[in-house]
């Protein structure tokens, strides 16, 4: 269980997150929604340990992210929006580097790598340099890097951005499957993605959590029974 | 665990160096520059020193020019490719990352330095040399290069792009290696004992000369080790600063 | 806002804290930690154990002032480097002396009090070897009573002797007495002059002896006695010594005197002056015979294994009569302590039969592959001529002997009849009163200027002259032994490896290519010149030479000119080849080696990369 308690974060003199509180349980795919500049990425960075919140704490299974940083980060993975892969490395080099960072042993690495190469369809490009990969492969490589350690919490910033419809579908199915056992937190603008994947929706507006509900309940807000309309209604457009 | 993390980061950075062609160019430029300075900037042919002094005396200057090119992309590339977010969200300490990066740059500096071993070998076959002394000088030069790598890496950690990282660390390295504080102090404040002592203690060139003179002072070794330690510390602070 | 600032301020504090802490640590370490590693093969910054022992035993305070020109580095980089070395060595003296030795440095600026002080202390200005700019680089040693000794000029050429010089001067300064040394030699003027030894035009070693703690006086060869108060007599190149001198030495030994004799069959100095060699007579043969020693005054010792090279007919040959005595031929004896290599040019040798009451020790001798040559042949400077009469034997020839014990007198009554002189001299002894010591050396050239390499400063300044070997050290050590001076002597730093430059090596390589050609031409030239000389002599003998004879001579002279031209061409070709070697070397070092290294690194990385790819492919399979 990932508990976010009263997180506040300021950057550049501006408070981006105001006292955010929520709790994520295993077996959930959570969609983090919000207009541009609402603080989605900042929140994800706080959850991933990249930013230290000015106030509040992040607790995973009773362990505090600040105090037991390595323990928490061992069970948590984050893929930023831009991918965060090294263009000069080959896919294999990148994945083995990520495995080393997560302190995986050889057996775990072998098993997980074989599985992920197949599941994310990366076998063809394993020896290709990341900079030469298409956007879809790049996203999948970054995802594979994050998932190598089978994290309990997977935090993805706009994971399907730039993918073709087929790839999107494939990835959604994959994440949905993963979310059955673990926590998957995705930030997205695409409402159909929320509809297709999410078990729960967190909506942030101006750095404040304004809605924590299920997609079904969210739809009920407007007469259209449409997430997009509900979203617009809540954010005020 | 810390050492394993350091090794992981070192391995990644070290491999990345060889992915780019610049490192081969730098290897060549360094070896050629060292040879040109040795042969033409001092009376090498007519006064071949048993400790290859003509080779070692220019090392701080050459290193000050080459090392920034080695360290410029250590951090700047992480910012550019957005990988810092991923790297800092891993269960390893910032100290391990900074140390690994520094060690990678230092290793490349070591490879560069070893490139001149062929020169040592050839000269050694032709004229008698004090090989123990030269070997020690290689170690000390490696240590000196390490301190420049650490300083340069620390400076580049504050910069977001490669060019800024290169220029700023070049400026710092050149000031550090070329400015002879003790000779300035001698010129302007010869009577101020404290200033004289201070300038001598912090004079990079003086400390290096102390090391390669054959009488390697412990204090000079400590100087370079401390510079490395302090620069690494600053490097970690720089990462913290960037993160916040 | 405040939060952000607060965080950054914390970082700034941390940064400043590190900087201050590191700076303080560096500063303190520089002040406190004085230790070092001496990484040089010859331990050049450490002090010899004899020096250390002397420093530990020493009870007297000495102030060492180190005078260096201001801006020496701008005047002469090499000298500045040497000054730095001296400074480090002096610091080591101070460190090991339990506070007795205090070192201070004085920057000498012309026309200031520092210059006056330097001059007053005995430090002299000299021309820097590189650019002839005048500089000060010297040392003065002052004891508690204000007595001062100086090394006027520190010549880098004497780097190997520096520690030995400093320790010696320290021990001379703190010694209770200065031994008196009488020198009997035709090279010196009469004793009545105040400072008679200055005539020693090419004997820098006498200056050196004075500086190294001896009071030197000249003895007259017509005086029948050795004056009172002389601790030892050095007979240097004895030549036709009179009966009086023989009597003086004989009686001196009977009274327990110490005598060192440096004989010489073929003195380089005389030979250089083009004096014809007509046979050497020391006049000492009877004295030697009385001690059971034979020194053949017309035979030279040769050594085929250990000898120096000589330039003959345009090329270097190993010349057996320029002896090198190394460890192999040097005995274990206090006199020989620290002596590792001696050079003797045209030395005679000793044969001896053991005598009752006398102990004879061979101090040093030639190597196993030795021989002898009549001295008269040695002045015939053709190599073949030399070797024709050279007899190789398989015995070692003693070159220096130490004879100690009770000597018999050569005389049965005093040879002096003048009552006045008899009153001045010690009474005649027919039986020895005490044990005497006679130290015999087969060659006196070993102390001559030919084996000294005067570089910086004045030629005759002992501290500016660099020895090529341990010759001076041997003489110093022998006299210390004879006079029981008690001075500290420290072995000079061993210079096992010859000093060789890259340019020497390349030049030798280039010259080696043309060597056979050059030798052939030089031989032909020598032959032609011989023929020209003969032809000229023939023509001179004739009242009216024939046209054919004149034409022949002209033909020979033309051939001589051609050959000389060929030699010049070879010199030019050698220079050209040498320059080519330098260029090739530069290209190899600047371009070739770096390129090879880059290729090697690239190759290794490619192999590694391929392995990684293969490993990756295994996962796909």
Tab-separated table of C-alpha atoms in Angstrom, chain B residues 65-222:
chain	number	residue	atom	x	y	z
B	65	UNK	CA	42.804	21.417	-21.260
B	66	UNK	CA	41.799	17.788	-21.832
B	67	UNK	CA	39.987	16.913	-18.614
B	68	UNK	CA	37.095	19.388	-19.092
B	69	UNK	CA	36.396	17.701	-22.424
B	70	UNK	CA	36.209	14.394	-20.579
B	71	UNK	CA	33.878	15.544	-17.867
B	72	UNK	CA	31.688	17.963	-19.809
B	73	UNK	CA	29.006	15.422	-20.631
B	74	UNK	CA	28.994	13.539	-17.335
B	75	UNK	CA	26.052	15.521	-15.993
B	76	UNK	CA	24.998	17.634	-18.937
B	77	UNK	CA	23.935	14.559	-20.895
B	78	UNK	CA	21.842	13.363	-17.980
B	79	UNK	CA	19.960	16.647	-18.066
B	80	UNK	CA	19.724	16.656	-21.841
B	81	UNK	CA	18.319	13.141	-22.149
B	82	UNK	CA	16.120	13.465	-19.081
B	83	UNK	CA	17.792	10.447	-17.564
B	84	UNK	CA	18.663	12.159	-14.307
B	85	UNK	CA	15.071	11.717	-13.166
B	86	UNK	CA	15.345	7.985	-13.659
B	87	UNK	CA	18.834	7.725	-12.228
B	88	UNK	CA	18.023	9.612	-9.052
B	89	UNK	CA	14.878	7.544	-8.562
B	90	UNK	CA	16.949	4.401	-8.166
B	91	UNK	CA	17.939	2.806	-4.880
B	92	UNK	CA	21.498	4.097	-4.963
B	93	UNK	CA	23.114	7.042	-3.254
B	94	UNK	CA	24.063	10.270	-4.975
B	95	UNK	CA	27.557	9.774	-3.652
B	96	UNK	CA	27.799	6.494	-5.562
B	97	UNK	CA	26.612	8.166	-8.740
B	98	UNK	CA	29.030	11.101	-8.403
B	99	UNK	CA	31.919	8.811	-7.479
B	100	UNK	CA	31.167	6.435	-10.328
B	101	UNK	CA	31.089	9.276	-12.823
B	102	UNK	CA	34.284	10.758	-11.467
B	103	UNK	CA	36.035	7.394	-11.520
B	104	UNK	CA	34.998	6.856	-15.123
B	105	UNK	CA	36.532	10.173	-16.169
B	106	UNK	CA	39.605	9.376	-14.107
B	107	UNK	CA	39.916	5.975	-15.774
B	108	UNK	CA	39.880	7.581	-19.185
B	109	UNK	CA	42.535	10.013	-17.972
B	110	UNK	CA	44.505	6.957	-16.864
B	111	UNK	CA	44.168	5.361	-20.291
B	112	UNK	CA	45.415	8.582	-21.806
B	113	UNK	CA	48.369	8.634	-19.491
B	114	UNK	CA	49.224	5.020	-20.260
B	115	UNK	CA	49.305	5.975	-23.937
B	116	UNK	CA	52.662	7.604	-23.267
B	117	UNK	CA	54.140	4.377	-21.915
B	118	UNK	CA	55.318	3.574	-25.437
B	119	UNK	CA	57.361	6.759	-25.388
B	120	UNK	CA	58.845	5.823	-22.009
B	121	UNK	CA	59.699	2.376	-23.359
B	122	UNK	CA	61.430	3.702	-26.469
B	123	UNK	CA	63.414	6.338	-24.593
B	124	UNK	CA	64.223	3.764	-21.913
B	125	UNK	CA	65.735	1.450	-24.495
B	126	UNK	CA	67.890	4.248	-25.855
B	127	UNK	CA	69.109	6.012	-22.710
B	128	UNK	CA	69.305	4.916	-19.089
B	129	UNK	CA	66.326	6.117	-17.058
B	130	UNK	CA	65.309	5.956	-13.431
B	131	UNK	CA	62.312	3.734	-14.049
B	132	UNK	CA	61.161	3.622	-10.434
B	133	UNK	CA	61.064	7.383	-10.334
B	134	UNK	CA	59.196	7.556	-13.632
B	135	UNK	CA	56.676	4.941	-12.491
B	136	UNK	CA	56.088	6.980	-9.325
B	137	UNK	CA	55.712	10.121	-11.417
B	138	UNK	CA	53.094	8.366	-13.526
B	139	UNK	CA	51.171	7.551	-10.358
B	140	UNK	CA	51.449	11.114	-9.108
B	141	UNK	CA	50.414	12.498	-12.478
B	142	UNK	CA	47.447	10.149	-12.398
B	143	UNK	CA	46.590	11.499	-8.960
B	144	UNK	CA	46.914	15.074	-10.220
B	145	UNK	CA	44.705	14.261	-13.219
B	146	UNK	CA	42.213	12.720	-10.782
B	147	UNK	CA	41.980	15.922	-8.815
B	148	UNK	CA	41.338	17.878	-12.015
B	149	UNK	CA	38.703	15.308	-13.053
B	150	UNK	CA	36.968	15.671	-9.698
B	151	UNK	CA	37.033	19.470	-9.820
B	152	UNK	CA	35.925	19.541	-13.429
B	153	UNK	CA	33.112	17.049	-12.783
B	154	UNK	CA	31.941	19.124	-9.827
B	155	UNK	CA	31.889	22.290	-11.918
B	156	UNK	CA	30.082	20.592	-14.793
B	157	UNK	CA	27.441	19.261	-12.386
B	158	UNK	CA	26.213	22.832	-12.021
B	159	UNK	CA	25.755	23.265	-15.775
B	160	UNK	CA	22.837	22.163	-17.892
B	161	UNK	CA	24.512	21.909	-21.264
B	162	UNK	CA	27.732	20.451	-22.586
B	163	UNK	CA	29.244	23.671	-23.861
B	164	UNK	CA	28.659	25.539	-20.622
B	165	UNK	CA	30.063	22.598	-18.694
B	166	UNK	CA	33.162	22.503	-20.872
B	167	UNK	CA	33.856	26.223	-20.785
B	168	UNK	CA	33.283	26.678	-17.086
B	169	UNK	CA	35.338	23.650	-16.047
B	170	UNK	CA	38.056	24.642	-18.521
B	171	UNK	CA	38.272	28.038	-16.887
B	172	UNK	CA	38.407	26.571	-13.393
B	173	UNK	CA	40.975	23.906	-14.341
B	174	UNK	CA	43.237	26.385	-16.103
B	175	UNK	CA	43.121	28.787	-13.178
B	176	UNK	CA	43.837	25.928	-10.803
B	177	UNK	CA	46.647	24.319	-12.770
B	178	UNK	CA	48.295	27.295	-14.379
B	179	UNK	CA	48.006	30.010	-11.763
B	180	UNK	CA	51.084	29.834	-9.590
B	181	UNK	CA	49.735	31.346	-6.414
B	182	UNK	CA	53.058	31.061	-4.663
B	183	UNK	CA	54.916	33.038	-7.322
B	184	UNK	CA	52.262	35.753	-7.208
B	185	UNK	CA	52.528	35.893	-3.461
B	186	UNK	CA	56.313	35.989	-3.776
B	187	UNK	CA	56.006	38.874	-6.183
B	188	UNK	CA	53.444	40.982	-4.369
B	189	UNK	CA	53.596	39.980	-0.719
B	190	UNK	CA	56.966	38.388	-0.058
B	191	UNK	CA	57.032	39.611	3.533
B	192	UNK	CA	53.662	38.288	4.589
B	193	UNK	CA	54.545	34.880	5.980
B	194	UNK	CA	50.953	33.692	6.287
B	195	UNK	CA	50.126	34.613	2.715
B	196	UNK	CA	53.324	32.956	1.526
B	197	UNK	CA	52.522	29.754	3.413
B	198	UNK	CA	48.920	29.777	2.257
B	199	UNK	CA	49.819	30.380	-1.358
B	200	UNK	CA	52.365	27.597	-1.235
B	201	UNK	CA	49.907	25.202	0.361
B	202	UNK	CA	47.282	25.813	-2.314
B	203	UNK	CA	49.578	26.101	-5.304
B	204	UNK	CA	48.506	23.233	-7.525
B	205	UNK	CA	51.589	23.430	-9.746
B	206	UNK	CA	53.903	23.688	-6.761
B	207	UNK	CA	52.318	20.649	-5.134
B	208	UNK	CA	52.610	18.683	-8.361
B	209	UNK	CA	56.240	19.701	-8.792
B	210	UNK	CA	56.822	18.595	-5.215
B	211	UNK	CA	55.475	15.195	-6.113
B	212	UNK	CA	57.452	14.629	-9.277
B	213	UNK	CA	60.700	16.016	-7.898
B	214	UNK	CA	61.663	12.586	-6.619
B	215	UNK	CA	61.004	13.674	-3.072
B	216	UNK	CA	57.283	13.030	-2.939
B	217	UNK	CA	55.976	14.870	0.099
B	218	UNK	CA	53.137	13.220	1.983
B	219	UNK	CA	51.484	16.624	2.273
B	220	UNK	CA	51.403	16.979	-1.511
B	221	UNK	CA	49.775	13.562	-1.869
B	222	UNK	CA	47.282	14.567	0.809
